[in-house]
Amino acid sequence: MTVVPATEQRPTKIACRDVWKVFGRQPERVVERITPDQTSAQVLEQTGHVVAVRGVSFEVQPGETFVVMGLSGSGKSTLIRCMCRLTDPTRGEILVDGQDVLKLAEPALREVRRRKISMVFQNFGLFPHRRVIENVAYGLEVRGAPRAERLARAQQMIELVGLAGWEQHFPKQLSGGMQQRVGLARALAVDPEVILFDEPFSALDPLIRREMQDELLRLQADMHKTSVFITHDFAEALKLGDHIAIMRNGQFVQVGTPEELVLNPANDYVAAFTKDAPRAKVVSAAAVMLPCPPGFDPAGQPAARADAKLEDCLPMIAAHDGPVCVRDEAGALLGVLDRLSVMKALIV
Amino acid sequence: MTSRALPLPAPPLLKRFAPLAVGLGLAALALALPAGWREFPAAWNLGLRAPIDQLQSTIVANRETIPLFQYFFDPLSAFIDWGLRLAENLLLALPWPAALAFSTITGYLLGGPALAALSLIGPVIMGLFGLWEPSLQTLALMIVAVVLSVAIGLPLGVLSASSDRVDRVVRPILDGMQTMPTFVYLIPVVVFFGIARVPAVVATLVYAVPPMIRLTNLGLRQVSPPAIEAARAFGATRWQLLFQVQLPLALPAIMAGVNQTIMMALSMVVIAALIGAGGLGRQVLVSLQRLQVGQALEAGLAIVLLAIVLDRWSEGLSRLDFSDTAREPVKALAPRWVPARWESAWLTAALALRRLAAGPAHILGTLLGGRDLRRFAGVLNLALVVAALLLLDLLVHFGTFPSAWRWYWREPTDALVRWMRDNLFEIPVGGLLIGTGPVSDFIVIYMLNPLRTLFTEVLPWPVTVLGAAALGAWAGGWRLSAFAGLGVFAVGLLGMWPFAMDTLSQILVTMFFTVLAAVPLGIWSSQNDTVREVLRPILDFLQTIPSFVFLVPVIMLFNIGRVPGLIAAVLYAIAPGIKLTDLGIRAVAGEAVEAARAFGSTRGQMLAKVQVPMALPSILLGINQMIMMVLAMVVIAGMVGGAGLGLEAVNGLARSETGRGVEAGLAIVLLAVIMDRITQAWAARSQ
Ligand SMILES: Nc1ncnc2c1ncn2[C@@H]1O[C@H](COP(=O)(O)OP(=O)(O)OP(=O)(O)O)[C@@H](O)[C@H]1O
Ligand SMILES: [Mg+2]
């Protein structure tokens, strides 16, 4: 029997292993002395150092969107900035395509930043002295693309984010939401494999926000970009995220699919995030089905796919008095849905 | 965070009476010490003079063989001389109509019609005064000094912005350089470069470079971190980051640095003439020394005009925006002063003119394959007009500003001076005599002389030294106390005691008048917008005038001596005092003022109990600036009868007794630094 290494089967795009970031005068020394039962507040009080990211590990598969949520100050921005080394983590490994970003020398790091990873900033990070189109073309400019080519590409991106007509304006002449879209276009223009999003849609109105989310989903589907996405909005996390991590005081409290988080929040902190989630859209039939009761005859009963969301099963359940079958893709019977278990799953 | 135990408050009685006790103690000491302690013992003189003179003559004798000179100073000298000659020759070769056209059009491009008019009138007046060539010489010196300042200051600024370590080394040096009166720069320069045109450039350069470094550094450090971070995230190299993001964003600050550098360089013009600069500075200096006040006034006015025009130009340069081509201002309105029935004609003409002005750019753009060159239209037109006039010069040969056109002010000015001396010297009003003579006498007899006598003849020197130490202790603690005491003592060791005490008495009396004028005016201006509006242009004007030029009109009124220096110093130093007082009071937080109003304070109570106390740090900062400016001016005024340290330094320079100049210069620096530190500590203490 041959063992195929997991990485060959499905090469992980990004893997973070035990990443720490401590701010202060002697972060290396402090990070070694932190014991697991010490809280970050205690570390701050005793050493004056801020533990912003604390032993975070996770993996992101190619084409996946990994969402990070957490209260303000929980270390989300710091984590994402470590990933493209805008800040150097104090300890840990960050592998992108199996290559440790932290070990890269300056030229190699620059190359990674120019081609592979780009970033959308929480505070936009636009260049106030450059026009919109020059901002968007910046990434191509630093890697030496000819002028005509980069302007054409930038023009395309500006249209994509719905800012056609604003190319020649300066950032300060744009509203916050428009500036955010410039930042988005700038990140997309370099056609990176990985995009790091730091609350990219926070300043957008609901309509444009939805449009941008759909656009992002489309990009994901078409171009299989891998992204790490920070947001405060759980609905957005559900819509975009393949996996969601909930962060608190620099640590991941729980990582899982939206469904796992909604159904089995690890603690009250996570539950507080998932409380208002539209559960019918998240929970699938397989997650709430019961085993077939003895003597159950599936013939003639309506059936739902195992991965169907409850939202889609509800009409069937409402219209049919008896249990509804749950079948997998091949049509095999897995279990049944009854009204009581579905209602329980929806309410909680 | 470690928490330290708060120091126990000193017993209030002791604290309140400590200054009084120290004062009484010093007075007692003064009475107790025998008469022999009045003068600083001559035997303690360090005797720097001889070795320095020795060094100087060794350098002069062996210039060719000392490597430092052979391979560094001499080539540097030759290079600067080459640049200066080049600039001078180019400027002097310019036919005068071309020069005027250049100036006017540049003024228009940088600041519209008003600046165009100023840029035309300024040079024309210089021509009419017969100062065309000296003005161009001065301009050449300015250009070379400023270009070199930028060439040196910009990289140094970039360096100190990019490394905190460099910044930590550079900053105190710059602070020190800015505390020193202009004058002091001449002395080391003379040691290394001798007396000629090149050392004049070097002294100007050294004086003018600090703001360039400082503001480049500041501008780069203020670039918003998100922009830098974004550039890094997209893989910009250090150079790309510098040239694409940091420098463009720091440009306004850098241009402000260029502006300040130009103004500093101009303020050196007259002083640099002391060691061999030609041009307008020399005219002022020579005329003043010969007491030809009219001629000095003409040259001084030319310097002021040059300063104003260059100031406005560099200010315009920093506002220049080549980026906005998309939106041309299409004004469908004539200015207010155009009568309504002329409006359409006005607009047609304006449009035609604009078309005409855009013409060359349009044609050139078309020739170059349809490029949009509209934003360069102004520069292009400038080049075209100047080129056309240069071509015309080949036929007509304009030469230098026509000597037939003269409009001298010297005779009327001298007549005015004579009239004023005859008629304003003593004016009997009732039984009282007023006028320049009595005022001058009063200041000398009742203020300057007693104070000088106090310092030189009444107080024994140890009392003065201890007094300085006590002042330092009161303002800033034992370190400052030691520094102040030792500094004053060192002045004695340099053998400059009597001169320094003379200068000190002048500074104190001048400060008395300056504060008396500046603080009330500042308070008034903070309370009344009209006063502020009236004062502002006057103060701005006062701040553009180079220090030496202040002396000219004052000497017209008061002849030479210590009083004109005093009055010139008051005028020179008053602007920052008024501005900072005004600013400080206006900056007092609205909440505090509102709270005071809610408790029913009158305006006077509010001023006295809330605004002035809260503005005190700002006012003290103003006093710090004023004292430094007063010191600089009093030193300069030494040349026109003020005596004291200034005269010692000038004599040292002029008679190439370098040792004497160095001693006086060091004493000036010591006085400056001590007074600067004490007033700054005082300002910090009151916060
Ligand atoms: N450069 C820095 N120096 C010191 N402390 C820092 C620095 N950057 C971040 N921190 C600290 O790290 C912690 C995490 O900050 P971070 O910006 O990552 O939070 P966040 O989760 O992104 O918050 P938000 O949702 O408000 O953006 C905070 O306590 C912050 O004070
Ligand atoms: Mg953040």
XYZ file of C-alpha atoms in Angstrom, chain B residues 110-679:
570
model
C 4.008 81.505 -10.026
C 1.520 83.950 -8.612
C -0.712 85.660 -11.144
C -0.856 89.311 -12.170
C 0.025 90.747 -8.751
C 3.263 88.823 -8.488
C 4.000 89.610 -12.142
C 3.764 93.316 -11.345
C 5.988 92.927 -8.303
C 8.496 90.897 -10.296
C 8.649 93.645 -12.898
C 8.775 96.615 -10.553
C 11.394 95.098 -8.258
C 14.165 94.715 -10.843
C 13.238 97.993 -12.523
C 13.734 99.840 -9.250
C 17.074 98.124 -8.765
C 18.011 99.317 -12.245
C 16.842 102.855 -11.585
C 18.913 102.962 -8.408
C 21.934 102.037 -10.482
C 22.159 98.725 -8.648
C 21.511 96.409 -11.586
C 24.867 94.722 -11.492
C 25.263 94.434 -7.709
C 21.746 92.972 -7.606
C 22.653 90.357 -10.165
C 25.841 89.571 -8.265
C 23.835 89.059 -5.118
C 21.348 86.959 -7.042
C 24.194 84.822 -8.384
C 25.469 84.320 -4.855
C 21.955 83.385 -3.742
C 21.559 80.914 -6.572
C 24.847 79.192 -5.878
C 24.274 79.105 -2.123
C 20.721 77.850 -2.456
C 21.541 75.243 -5.094
C 24.348 73.935 -2.921
C 22.115 74.042 0.151
C 19.512 71.938 -1.606
C 22.140 69.600 -3.019
C 23.534 69.048 0.464
C 20.384 69.430 2.527
C 18.068 67.161 0.559
C 20.187 63.995 0.798
C 21.005 64.733 4.428
C 17.316 65.219 5.117
C 16.502 61.934 3.404
C 19.234 60.240 5.385
C 18.081 61.543 8.725
C 14.495 60.648 7.908
C 15.459 57.099 7.099
C 17.604 56.479 10.149
C 16.857 57.477 13.691
C 20.506 57.197 14.533
C 21.521 59.776 11.941
C 18.652 61.944 13.122
C 19.882 61.789 16.690
C 23.308 62.974 15.578
C 22.130 65.645 13.158
C 19.338 67.202 15.180
C 21.380 68.692 18.044
C 23.893 70.038 15.532
C 21.110 71.795 13.649
C 19.635 73.082 16.904
C 23.012 74.469 17.817
C 23.476 76.021 14.397
C 20.153 77.787 14.651
C 20.914 79.254 18.059
C 24.017 80.993 16.815
C 23.829 84.522 15.494
C 24.581 84.649 11.758
C 27.716 86.454 12.479
C 29.453 83.603 14.218
C 29.449 81.516 11.068
C 31.959 83.813 9.511
C 34.732 83.005 11.934
C 35.520 79.336 11.279
C 34.912 79.916 7.599
C 37.571 82.593 7.568
C 40.007 80.232 9.245
C 39.608 77.630 6.532
C 38.845 79.679 3.455
C 40.317 83.108 4.157
C 38.580 86.258 3.015
C 37.123 86.350 -0.482
C 34.005 85.536 -2.414
C 34.118 81.802 -1.893
C 34.135 81.944 1.928
C 31.200 84.316 1.694
C 29.306 81.637 -0.233
C 30.372 78.981 2.246
C 29.237 81.020 5.246
C 25.902 81.681 3.551
C 25.571 78.020 2.676
C 26.329 76.824 6.183
C 23.804 79.239 7.591
C 21.102 78.401 5.059
C 21.302 74.619 4.959
C 19.650 73.683 8.306
C 16.033 74.415 7.330
C 16.477 72.356 4.180
C 17.636 69.335 6.190
C 15.078 69.865 8.896
C 12.066 70.253 6.648
C 13.031 67.436 4.290
C 13.364 65.204 7.318
C 10.078 66.412 8.765
C 8.211 66.100 5.468
C 9.424 62.559 4.878
C 8.583 61.514 8.402
C 5.088 62.893 8.079
C 4.209 60.901 4.977
C 1.171 58.871 5.937
C 2.214 55.375 7.035
C -0.657 53.649 5.184
C 0.655 54.934 1.859
C 4.148 53.655 2.628
C 2.781 50.352 3.806
C 0.694 49.933 0.669
C 3.727 50.601 -1.520
C 5.705 48.007 0.402
C 2.888 45.493 0.159
C 3.007 45.795 -3.619
C 6.717 45.086 -3.619
C 8.215 48.539 -4.096
C 11.973 48.742 -3.644
C 13.455 51.358 -1.326
C 14.201 53.657 -4.233
C 10.771 53.189 -5.735
C 9.273 53.935 -2.355
C 11.393 57.057 -2.008
C 10.827 58.488 -5.455
C 7.262 57.380 -6.111
C 5.709 57.874 -2.719
C 7.776 59.577 -0.053
C 9.395 62.459 -1.914
C 6.248 63.434 -3.864
C 4.209 63.429 -0.667
C 6.874 65.381 1.213
C 7.178 67.938 -1.577
C 5.233 70.742 0.142
C 7.473 70.507 3.198
C 10.576 70.330 1.033
C 9.508 73.416 -0.879
C 8.900 75.197 2.412
C 12.475 74.225 3.242
C 13.696 75.769 -0.009
C 11.771 78.914 0.792
C 13.304 79.176 4.244
C 16.732 78.428 2.859
C 16.397 81.298 0.406
C 15.320 83.671 3.141
C 18.166 82.603 5.424
C 20.641 83.020 2.597
C 19.335 86.510 1.914
C 19.612 87.473 5.531
C 23.322 86.687 5.291
C 23.863 89.009 2.329
C 25.162 92.014 4.235
C 27.048 90.005 6.801
C 28.747 87.920 4.148
C 29.978 91.191 2.686
C 32.148 91.494 5.773
C 34.294 88.664 4.485
C 34.314 89.525 0.855
C 30.932 89.028 -0.784
C 30.237 91.703 -3.369
C 26.865 92.827 -4.576
C 24.188 94.633 -2.635
C 25.492 93.545 0.756
C 28.761 95.293 0.101
C 26.922 98.416 -1.021
C 24.986 98.558 2.236
C 28.021 97.888 4.348
C 30.315 100.368 2.652
C 27.666 103.080 2.534
C 26.887 102.651 6.196
C 30.526 102.723 7.147
C 30.892 105.965 5.216
C 27.640 107.225 6.712
C 26.116 107.637 3.269
C 22.697 106.810 4.604
C 20.887 107.520 1.314
C 22.947 105.045 -0.615
C 22.624 102.475 2.141
C 18.880 102.927 2.014
C 18.792 102.338 -1.743
C 20.837 99.166 -1.481
C 18.870 98.030 1.560
C 15.630 98.564 -0.323
C 16.999 96.558 -3.238
C 17.781 93.677 -0.846
C 14.293 93.854 0.619
C 12.762 93.816 -2.876
C 14.889 90.860 -3.825
C 13.856 89.094 -0.638
C 10.166 89.732 -1.192
C 10.221 88.622 -4.820
C 12.236 85.481 -4.106
C 10.048 84.686 -1.115
C 6.871 84.936 -3.156
C 8.413 82.975 -6.010
C 9.479 80.062 -3.895
C 6.148 80.137 -2.146
C 4.447 80.016 -5.528
C 6.705 77.172 -6.551
C 5.472 75.102 -3.650
C 1.883 75.699 -4.654
C 2.545 74.896 -8.293
C 0.431 72.047 -9.535
C 1.259 70.558 -12.895
C -1.275 67.814 -12.432
C -4.586 69.450 -13.094
C -5.040 69.566 -16.827
C -8.489 68.074 -16.824
C -10.327 71.078 -15.497
C -9.372 74.398 -16.971
C -10.953 77.275 -15.137
C -13.558 78.628 -17.489
C -14.541 81.905 -15.955
C -17.606 83.413 -17.533
C -17.331 86.403 -15.244
C -15.188 89.484 -15.562
C -13.552 90.864 -12.414
C -15.708 93.161 -10.352
C -13.995 96.336 -11.450
C -14.903 95.806 -15.111
C -18.076 97.798 -15.911
C -20.977 95.652 -17.038
C -21.084 97.069 -20.546
C -17.453 96.180 -21.099
C -17.897 92.693 -19.793
C -18.448 90.880 -23.089
C -15.535 92.683 -24.693
C -13.406 91.770 -21.692
C -14.367 88.123 -21.954
C -13.676 88.000 -25.683
C -10.277 89.543 -25.155
C -9.504 87.201 -22.269
C -10.455 84.211 -24.359
C -8.362 85.385 -27.278
C -5.403 85.931 -24.964
C -5.802 82.490 -23.519
C -5.927 80.969 -26.988
C -2.832 82.896 -27.929
C -1.040 81.753 -24.790
C -2.009 78.150 -25.430
C -0.956 78.432 -29.077
C 2.727 77.468 -28.898
C 2.002 74.504 -26.653
C -0.715 73.379 -29.012
C 1.547 73.656 -32.063
C 4.454 71.897 -30.385
C 2.136 69.210 -29.080
C 0.802 68.582 -32.562
C 4.321 68.442 -33.957
C 5.274 65.900 -31.334
C 2.469 63.617 -32.388
C -0.621 64.865 -30.675
C 0.659 65.110 -27.103
C -1.226 67.302 -24.713
C 1.330 69.897 -23.661
C -1.140 72.427 -22.297
C 0.186 72.197 -18.788
C 3.616 73.273 -19.993
C 2.223 76.204 -21.950
C 3.457 78.746 -19.406
C 7.037 77.510 -19.315
C 7.064 77.218 -23.080
C 5.880 80.802 -23.559
C 8.481 81.983 -21.094
C 11.210 80.247 -23.068
C 9.875 81.640 -26.357
C 9.745 85.256 -25.178
C 13.187 85.136 -23.623
C 14.624 83.443 -26.714
C 13.053 86.078 -28.948
C 14.556 88.867 -26.865
C 17.947 87.164 -26.941
C 17.756 87.015 -30.719
C 16.727 90.647 -30.852
C 19.732 91.450 -28.694
C 21.984 90.205 -31.477
C 20.630 93.014 -33.663
C 20.058 95.819 -31.199
C 22.496 94.958 -28.430
C 20.677 96.067 -25.315
C 23.524 95.517 -22.869
C 23.051 96.371 -19.250
C 20.296 98.465 -17.732
C 20.441 101.867 -19.511
C 22.455 104.307 -17.466
C 20.349 107.202 -18.695
C 17.453 105.900 -16.621
C 18.180 106.790 -13.061
C 16.003 107.688 -10.167
C 18.199 108.160 -7.183
C 16.743 108.483 -3.710
C 20.024 109.226 -2.096
C 19.946 113.037 -2.222
C 16.384 113.406 -0.987
C 17.086 110.769 1.644
C 20.214 112.476 2.842
C 18.321 115.769 2.870
C 15.600 114.115 4.887
C 18.158 112.718 7.301
C 19.675 116.155 7.726
C 16.249 117.677 8.210
C 15.333 115.087 10.774
C 18.541 115.558 12.659
C 17.951 119.286 12.732
C 14.275 119.244 13.486
C 13.455 116.048 15.273
C 16.461 116.018 17.524
C 14.914 118.258 20.119
C 11.319 119.357 20.121
C 10.294 121.479 23.045
C 6.800 120.591 24.177
C 5.820 122.800 27.044
C 8.735 122.719 29.416
C 9.743 119.245 28.193
C 12.209 118.358 25.480
C 11.247 115.388 23.375
C 12.672 114.112 20.089
C 15.284 111.617 19.058
C 18.070 113.252 21.031
C 16.425 113.248 24.444
C 14.950 109.775 23.901
C 18.310 108.458 22.911
C 19.996 110.207 25.817
C 17.405 108.933 28.235
C 17.942 105.340 27.182
C 21.687 105.676 27.339
C 21.917 107.630 30.580
C 19.204 105.979 32.602
C 19.149 102.462 31.252
C 22.142 101.269 29.250
C 24.886 102.962 31.212
C 23.674 102.078 34.715
C 23.159 98.480 33.704
C 26.569 98.264 32.094
C 28.129 99.864 35.150
C 26.290 97.391 37.319
C 27.718 94.436 35.431
C 31.213 95.718 34.849
C 31.936 97.857 37.899
C 29.533 97.147 40.717
C 28.929 93.429 40.710
C 31.970 91.298 41.434
C 32.322 88.647 38.759
C 31.630 85.678 41.092
C 28.239 87.175 41.859
C 27.375 87.328 38.153
C 28.508 83.746 37.651
C 26.504 82.544 40.648
C 23.543 84.607 39.521
C 23.549 82.855 36.150
C 23.791 79.515 37.937
C 20.872 80.419 40.200
C 18.795 81.426 37.192
C 19.633 78.121 35.538
C 18.689 76.221 38.683
C 15.391 78.029 38.945
C 14.479 77.451 35.291
C 15.731 73.960 34.683
C 17.461 72.229 37.578
C 21.029 71.575 38.563
C 22.324 70.580 35.128
C 21.272 73.833 33.557
C 22.541 75.623 36.625
C 26.007 74.124 36.201
C 25.930 74.837 32.470
C 24.928 78.471 32.899
C 27.426 79.140 35.674
C 30.310 77.473 33.893
C 29.347 79.121 30.604
C 29.478 82.608 32.065
C 32.719 81.731 33.803
C 34.135 80.554 30.468
C 33.298 83.921 28.934
C 35.629 85.378 31.539
C 38.316 82.815 30.761
C 38.127 83.861 27.115
C 39.042 87.371 28.196
C 35.761 88.752 26.916
C 34.230 89.688 30.263
C 33.820 93.464 29.824
C 32.644 93.145 26.203
C 30.177 90.422 27.092
C 28.788 92.455 29.994
C 28.356 95.438 27.670
C 26.486 93.270 25.171
C 24.444 91.682 27.948
C 23.303 95.058 29.248
C 22.202 96.025 25.745
C 20.335 92.763 25.321
C 18.503 93.172 28.619
C 17.401 96.737 27.904
C 16.339 95.768 24.386
C 14.387 92.796 25.678
C 12.632 95.072 28.120
C 11.356 97.239 25.274
C 10.635 94.312 22.985
C 8.530 92.438 25.521
C 6.832 95.653 26.536
C 5.768 96.164 22.926
C 5.216 92.617 21.723
C 3.148 91.050 24.488
C 0.472 93.762 24.751
C 0.261 93.980 20.969
C -0.071 90.206 20.792
C -2.846 90.235 23.400
C -4.619 93.038 21.603
C -4.345 91.232 18.289
C -5.745 88.067 19.855
C -8.804 89.963 21.044
C -9.470 91.956 17.932
C -9.559 90.585 14.410
C -9.155 93.983 12.819
C -5.924 94.591 14.683
C -4.743 91.199 13.607
C -5.557 91.828 9.951
C -3.707 95.144 10.067
C -0.689 93.717 11.853
C -0.282 90.573 9.822
C 1.161 92.026 6.598
C 3.394 94.348 8.599
C 4.787 91.479 10.625
C 5.234 89.321 7.535
C 7.093 92.204 5.947
C 9.309 92.667 8.982
C 10.155 88.987 8.869
C 11.308 89.117 5.251
C 13.796 91.916 5.874
C 17.362 90.747 6.449
C 18.574 91.741 9.889
C 21.220 94.215 8.833
C 18.843 96.246 6.701
C 16.848 97.225 9.794
C 19.754 99.357 10.840
C 19.531 101.653 7.835
C 16.360 103.627 8.581
C 17.093 103.638 12.289
C 20.490 105.157 11.699
C 18.771 107.817 9.611
C 16.952 108.897 12.725
C 19.363 108.204 15.529
C 22.812 108.421 14.055
C 25.191 105.735 15.207
C 25.713 104.421 18.694
C 24.041 101.871 20.915
C 20.492 103.187 20.596
C 19.928 102.559 16.860
C 21.021 98.960 17.371
C 18.547 98.700 20.204
C 15.682 100.078 18.144
C 16.561 97.979 15.116
C 16.630 94.938 17.368
C 13.184 95.740 18.757
C 11.801 96.015 15.221
C 13.600 92.900 14.089
C 12.506 90.736 16.992
C 9.007 91.960 17.631
C 7.216 89.901 14.968
C 7.579 86.407 16.450
C 6.670 87.740 19.895
C 3.411 89.245 18.686
C 2.568 86.245 16.542
C 3.223 83.649 19.233
C 1.350 85.575 21.917
C -1.613 85.956 19.606
C -1.468 82.323 18.563
C -1.109 81.060 22.119
C -4.092 83.004 23.379
C -6.239 82.068 20.435
C -5.316 78.420 20.836
C -6.577 78.263 24.414
C -9.160 75.547 24.282
C -12.689 76.684 23.645
C -13.979 74.629 26.551
C -11.886 76.446 29.120
C -13.004 79.785 27.751
C -16.596 78.632 27.703
C -16.371 77.390 31.268
C -14.915 80.715 32.363
C -17.718 82.518 30.586
C -20.283 80.246 32.224
C -18.969 81.362 35.599
C -19.550 84.950 34.618
C -16.003 86.146 33.942
C -15.561 89.510 32.317
C -13.342 89.734 29.293
C -10.511 91.116 31.394
C -10.866 88.375 33.984
C -10.909 85.793 31.247
C -7.699 87.179 29.782
C -5.936 87.515 33.095
C -7.114 84.320 34.741
C -7.562 81.894 31.884
C -6.190 82.840 28.533
C -2.843 84.461 29.326
C -1.866 81.869 31.944
C -2.785 79.065 29.579
C -0.955 80.773 26.730
C 2.142 81.323 28.842
C 4.227 78.532 27.280
C 3.574 79.960 23.838
C 4.374 83.478 25.008
C 7.590 82.271 26.598
C 8.502 80.532 23.382
C 8.020 83.903 21.707
C 10.306 85.457 24.290
C 12.878 82.789 23.574
C 12.794 83.600 19.872
C 12.897 87.306 20.545
C 15.905 87.022 22.805
C 17.811 85.083 20.155
C 16.961 87.643 17.503
C 17.823 90.519 19.800
C 21.166 88.918 20.521
C 21.860 88.510 16.810
C 20.964 92.104 16.126
C 22.850 93.579 19.059
C 25.924 91.741 17.866
C 25.494 93.125 14.367
C 24.849 96.574 15.738
C 28.269 96.368 17.307
C 29.543 97.381 13.901
C 27.664 100.658 13.868
C 28.619 101.882 17.287
C 27.062 99.287 19.534
C 30.513 98.080 20.575
C 30.629 95.018 22.835
C 31.224 91.515 21.498
C 30.018 92.386 17.992
C 32.669 95.034 17.523
C 35.347 92.701 18.860
C 34.360 90.038 16.373
C 34.223 92.473 13.445
C 37.543 93.949 14.344
C 38.991 90.492 14.598
C 37.694 89.694 11.123
C 38.500 92.988 9.522
C 42.059 93.243 10.816
C 42.655 89.536 10.280
C 43.294 89.056 13.959
C 41.500 85.762 13.774
C 42.271 84.796 17.373
C 40.423 87.818 18.648
C 37.494 87.051 16.354
C 37.363 83.462 17.575
C 37.370 84.537 21.218
C 34.565 87.005 20.639
C 32.677 84.455 18.530
C 32.931 81.803 21.228
C 31.704 84.277 23.818
C 28.740 85.131 21.596
C 27.925 81.443 21.169
C 28.141 80.876 24.919
C 25.823 83.783 25.663
C 23.407 82.630 22.966
C 23.272 79.033 24.122
C 22.913 79.952 27.797
C 20.081 82.368 27.138
C 18.414 79.939 24.761
C 18.529 77.064 27.233
C 17.304 79.155 30.147
C 14.343 80.637 28.296
